[in-house]
Amino acid sequence: MKARTIENVNVIGVATTRPGEHWKMSLENMAVEVSTQAARDADISLHSVDSLYVGNMLAGILGEQSNLGAAMAGCLGLDIPAYSVEGGCASGGLALCAAIKDVISGASETALVLGVEKMTDWPVLNVTKALMTAGSEEEQLAGATQPGLFALLARRHMEEFGTTSDQLASASVNAHHNAMLNPKAQFHRELTIEQVRKSYLVADPLHALDCSPIGDGAAAVIITGRNLSDRNRGVRVLASSVSSDCPGLGQRKSLTELRATRMSAQNAYEQAGIGPGDIDVAEVDDCFTISHLLAVEDLGFRKKGEAAHAISTVINSSGGLKAGGNPVGAVGVYQVAEITTQLRGEAGSRQVSRRRFGLTHDVSGTGVISVVHIFGKE
Amino acid sequence: MKARTIENVNVIGVATTRPGEHWKMSLENMAVEVSTQAARDADISLHSVDSLYVGNMLAGILGEQSNLGAAMAGCLGLDIPAYSVEGGCASGGLALCAAIKDVISGASETALVLGVEKMTDWPVLNVTKALMTAGSEEEQLAGATQPGLFALLARRHMEEFGTTSDQLASASVNAHHNAMLNPKAQFHRELTIEQVRKSYLVADPLHALDCSPIGDGAAAVIITGRNLSDRNRGVRVLASSVSSDCPGLGQRKSLTELRATRMSAQNAYEQAGIGPGDIDVAEVDDCFTISHLLAVEDLGFRKKGEAAHAISTVINSSGGLKAGGNPVGAVGVYQVAEITTQLRGEAGSRQVSRRRFGLTHDVSGTGVISVVHIFGKE
């Protein structure tokens, strides 16, 4: 399929809950909080929304609540078409993709995209196991974990390109540094490379501080196809792209690139009619430090093997998944909230200076699905 | 939102697996079987499909495999955009809705919609519990089951309209009668009202034979937005509509109608520009016999309280969920396969005589979500 231009879809409202251990908040509580705030941010009534798309990965598996579209619509007091879209950790980005198609199709004028996840109410081992359901059955049965699989990718990157543990650790240090300026980040604590290296080894070469945390959280984004009377705060969707790859690493041709990321990025750049050099600010999937490096390369910001070098695009001003937080199925929606805030010029002390084009990149497992969106401020 | 006409989306290929206890077939096996057959039926290569939408409810909860979009794309050897859409038992219909929007938006020209479900590999109590996750948390915690909730609806219908156990049983008898002519139906066994009434009581007034079975199964439907060179076998999508309702029965204004069904049907008729009297053949959700009666009324085929009377529309020529089979998240796709087969005039011994307009009706839980599609043969 040829890449198609998206004509008139704008993000008009965003809101997030600070990710963390929200033992006193249910999925419903968080959903109501961010949906109400996003509607206020968009200056519309929540009841004027035509459809709801919920991105969530774990509620059915861990929480015994499926059909989240209807469940969330119910707690919001809406009886609109309600979809639950799931694609592992990329569920949030995928929900936005489906909502954008709904708006382009004309079925909905305005859609609410809600990413919501509870991860801290269950034993960590259950969560670790649940997170593996997004990938290949073979890897699950072999007892692999996400850190274990990403450690393989890191090892291969080190082997082929001479990437060092310090370069990996730098990604984490930068994420924590950026998060200091984001009041909604899960962690507010500077790190040093030394601290990352001295943290316990989870899966060689990945240390605990190479890994993103688990967390509860919700984010909401409202998009619309109507013409905006006040264009000041609307942020235009320029591209929406998904690619999938074979779930198991054993079937992949390369372990040093995530093909789904490269393909979805390529298609997104074609849709938007711009290149990676045009992106001023990007929120990329850094569930592990190696993921950050792969993202920088596969999104085209740097050549393969050069991710550790400086680039002009600001990456993960929010603190990313590593320090901002990683409520898995909600992450893709959090990313859009950050990019919208940046492109509007409302990011306060962490505001980037150039703010014409922004990009979000949401990945499931080891690149099983990649979702890329590009946004622009006219 | 005003109802919008769907311009040019056609179903061009369908295939189903006979529902049953497929202990030797995995989700992947069934998915490959029906997807390959649907592509052959559409006379296209599976590799020419632009996107995949998977409808499934239970794989994550029971089967420890989530991210079914990517998992199914992987086993089909496709690296296309892949979505898993979930809305409880209405997941299949909901996946079709999202796919139709994708095609209308122009992002995909041709999309594969796959409904797939495994239910018989686990203890029945686990399945019963898993099925309750689609509804309200309160009902789950109270220990309610789907038969228990539908029994309440049946009781209320009896109370208000004088509906009898025999009238309920008739729905089952008819379903089994129709299924005799469907080689892909789960059951090939005629029933009598006496047999239904003498089967053990599950939840008064519902007997075992008032309830649909569980089953494994898969169905595939291929839709396209391209202009058809051979119009003979293409079946046009005239309407695609979803409505949601509050999950708990306790919050509903009426227990004798499923509001989501009524709203989605009304919107679908507006989109198609026809009324219930124009529908020649319909596949409706009859997970319990009372569901059949509610569907006939709420879809507008009969006035409230008169569902047991004769109507001109042929209902559930496939045998419906009761006798055709009920692999929950796949049902909505099975229904489309049956209606397509009927409208093409390829239904063999169960072929309906008038075949201009067909309707499908897929419901989640006790009407938490309802999905209605209308199809036409030009």
Short mmCIF file of C-alpha atoms in Angstrom, two decimals, chain A residues 12 14 21 29 63 66 89 93-94 100 114 129 144 159 161 163 176 206 251 262 271 280 290 304 318 345 350 355 373:
data_model
loop_
_atom_site.label_atom_id
_atom_site.label_comp_id
_atom_site.label_asym_id
_atom_site.label_seq_id
_atom_site.Cartn_x
_atom_site.Cartn_y
_atom_site.Cartn_z
CA ILE A 12 -7.17 18.55 21.06
CA VAL A 14 -4.45 15.22 26.70
CA GLU A 21 2.07 2.19 42.74
CA ASN A 29 -10.64 5.65 39.06
CA GLY A 63 -7.09 -8.36 36.74
CA SER A 66 -11.91 -7.96 30.03
CA CYS A 89 2.98 -3.29 25.28
CA GLY A 93 -0.35 3.22 20.26
CA LEU A 94 -2.47 0.65 18.48
CA ILE A 100 -7.56 7.74 13.87
CA LEU A 114 -7.61 5.88 26.82
CA LYS A 129 4.88 -14.07 33.17
CA ALA A 144 12.58 -16.58 28.73
CA GLU A 159 29.40 -7.84 19.43
CA PHE A 161 29.21 -2.55 16.86
CA THR A 163 28.64 -0.94 22.01
CA HIS A 176 16.48 10.01 34.71
CA LEU A 206 21.43 -5.55 31.59
CA GLN A 251 12.91 -16.39 13.23
CA ARG A 262 12.17 0.43 10.74
CA GLN A 271 2.87 9.69 5.12
CA ASP A 280 12.36 18.02 16.83
CA ILE A 290 19.30 -1.32 24.54
CA LYS A 304 23.22 1.52 12.77
CA SER A 318 9.34 13.01 29.61
CA GLY A 345 4.83 24.84 23.89
CA ARG A 350 11.43 20.80 29.98
CA ARG A 355 8.71 22.34 18.13
CA HIS A 373 2.91 8.46 14.93
#
